[in-house]
């Protein structure tokens, strides 16, 4: 019976699978130190995020 409960709980969590957390290291123009750009974006925009400068 526990398996059925777990399966029904996972049924509503399919919304988050369409998104990804992406982290890109960017050099700061002021200090020259590296900073991290973190965003949660849809899966189809991941390549665009890493290609833009």
Coordinates of N, CA and C in Angstrom, one line a residue:
X1 N 0.8 -1.2 0.0 CA 0.0 0.0 0.0 C 0.9 1.3 0.0
X2 N 2.0 1.2 0.5 CA 2.9 2.4 0.6 C 3.3 2.8 -0.8
X3 N 3.5 1.8 -1.7 CA 3.9 2.2 -3.1 C 2.8 3.0 -3.8
X4 N 1.6 2.6 -3.6 CA 0.5 3.4 -4.2 C 0.5 4.8 -3.7
X5 N 0.7 5.0 -2.5 CA 0.7 6.4 -1.9 C 1.8 7.2 -2.5
X6 N 3.0 6.6 -2.6 CA 4.2 7.3 -3.2 C 3.9 7.7 -4.7
X7 N 3.3 6.7 -5.4 CA 3.0 6.9 -6.8 C 2.0 8.1 -7.0
X8 N 1.0 8.2 -6.1 CA 0.1 9.3 -6.3 C 0.6 10.6 -5.9
X9 N 1.6 10.6 -5.0 CA 2.2 11.9 -4.6 C 3.1 12.4 -5.7
X10 N 3.8 11.5 -6.5 CA 4.6 11.9 -7.6 C 3.8 12.4 -8.8
X11 N 2.6 12.0 -8.8 CA 1.8 12.4 -10.0 C 1.7 13.9 -10.2
X12 N 1.6 14.6 -9.1 CA 1.4 16.1 -9.2 C 2.7 16.9 -9.4
X13 N 3.8 16.2 -9.4 CA 5.1 16.9 -9.4 C 5.7 16.9 -10.8
X14 N 5.0 16.8 -11.9 CA 5.5 16.7 -13.2 C 5.8 18.2 -13.7
X15 N 5.3 19.2 -13.0 CA 5.5 20.6 -13.5 C 7.0 21.0 -13.4
X16 N 7.7 20.5 -12.4 CA 9.1 20.9 -12.3 C 10.1 20.3 -13.2
X17 N 9.7 19.3 -13.9 CA 10.6 18.6 -14.8 C 10.8 19.4 -16.1
X18 N 10.0 20.4 -16.4 CA 10.2 21.2 -17.6 C 11.1 22.3 -17.4
X19 N 11.7 22.4 -16.2 CA 12.6 23.5 -15.9 C 14.0 23.0 -15.4
X20 N 15.0 23.8 -15.6 CA 16.4 23.4 -15.1 C 17.0 24.6 -14.5
X21 N 17.8 24.3 -13.4 CA 18.6 25.4 -12.8 C 19.9 25.4 -13.5
X22 N 20.3 26.5 -14.0 CA 21.6 26.7 -14.8 C 22.4 27.6 -14.0
X23 N 23.7 27.3 -14.0 CA 24.7 28.2 -13.3 C 25.8 28.5 -14.3
X24 N 26.2 29.7 -14.5 CA 27.2 30.1 -15.4 C 28.2 31.0 -14.7
X25 N 29.5 30.8 -14.9 CA 30.5 31.6 -14.3 C 30.8 32.8 -15.2
X26 N 30.7 34.0 -14.7 CA 30.9 35.2 -15.5 C 31.9 36.1 -14.9
X27 N 32.8 36.7 -15.7 CA 33.9 37.5 -15.1 C 33.3 39.0 -15.0
X28 N 33.4 39.5 -13.8 CA 32.9 40.9 -13.6 C 33.8 41.9 -14.2
X29 N 33.2 42.9 -15.0 CA 34.0 43.9 -15.7 C 34.7 44.9 -14.7
X30 N 34.0 45.1 -13.5 CA 34.6 46.1 -12.6 C 35.8 45.5 -11.8
X31 N 35.6 44.4 -11.2 CA 36.7 43.8 -10.3 C 37.6 42.8 -11.0
X32 N 37.1 42.2 -12.0 CA 37.8 41.1 -12.7 C 37.6 39.7 -12.0
X33 N 36.9 39.7 -10.9 CA 36.6 38.5 -10.2 C 35.4 37.8 -10.9
X34 N 35.4 36.5 -10.7 CA 34.3 35.7 -11.2 C 33.1 35.6 -10.3
X35 N 31.9 35.8 -10.9 CA 30.6 35.7 -10.2 C 29.8 34.6 -10.9
X36 N 28.8 34.1 -10.2 CA 28.0 33.1 -10.7 C 26.6 33.6 -11.0
X37 N 26.2 33.3 -12.2 CA 24.8 33.7 -12.7 C 23.9 32.5 -12.6
X38 N 23.0 32.5 -11.7 CA 22.1 31.3 -11.5 C 20.7 31.7 -11.9
X39 N 20.1 30.8 -12.6 CA 18.7 31.1 -13.0 C 17.9 29.7 -13.2
X40 N 16.6 29.8 -13.0 CA 15.8 28.6 -13.3 C 15.0 29.0 -14.5
X41 N 15.3 28.2 -15.6 CA 14.7 28.5 -16.9 C 14.1 27.2 -17.5
X42 N 13.2 27.4 -18.5 CA 12.6 26.2 -19.2 C 13.7 25.4 -19.9
X43 N 13.5 24.1 -20.0 CA 14.5 23.3 -20.7 C 14.9 23.7 -22.1
X44 N 13.9 24.2 -22.8 CA 14.2 24.5 -24.2 C 15.0 25.8 -24.4
X45 N 15.3 26.5 -23.3 CA 16.1 27.8 -23.4 C 17.5 27.6 -22.8
X46 N 17.9 26.4 -22.4 CA 19.2 26.2 -21.8 C 20.3 26.5 -22.7
X47 N 20.2 26.1 -24.0 CA 21.3 26.3 -24.9 C 21.5 27.8 -25.2
X48 N 20.3 28.5 -25.3 CA 20.4 30.0 -25.5 C 21.0 30.7 -24.3
X49 N 20.8 30.2 -23.1 CA 21.4 30.8 -21.9 C 22.9 30.7 -22.0
X50 N 23.4 29.6 -22.3 CA 24.9 29.4 -22.3 C 25.6 30.0 -23.6
X51 N 24.8 30.2 -24.7 CA 25.4 30.8 -25.9 C 25.5 32.3 -25.8
X52 N 24.6 33.0 -25.1 CA 24.6 34.5 -25.0 C 25.8 34.9 -24.1
X53 N 26.3 36.1 -24.5 CA 27.5 36.6 -23.7 C 27.1 37.8 -23.0

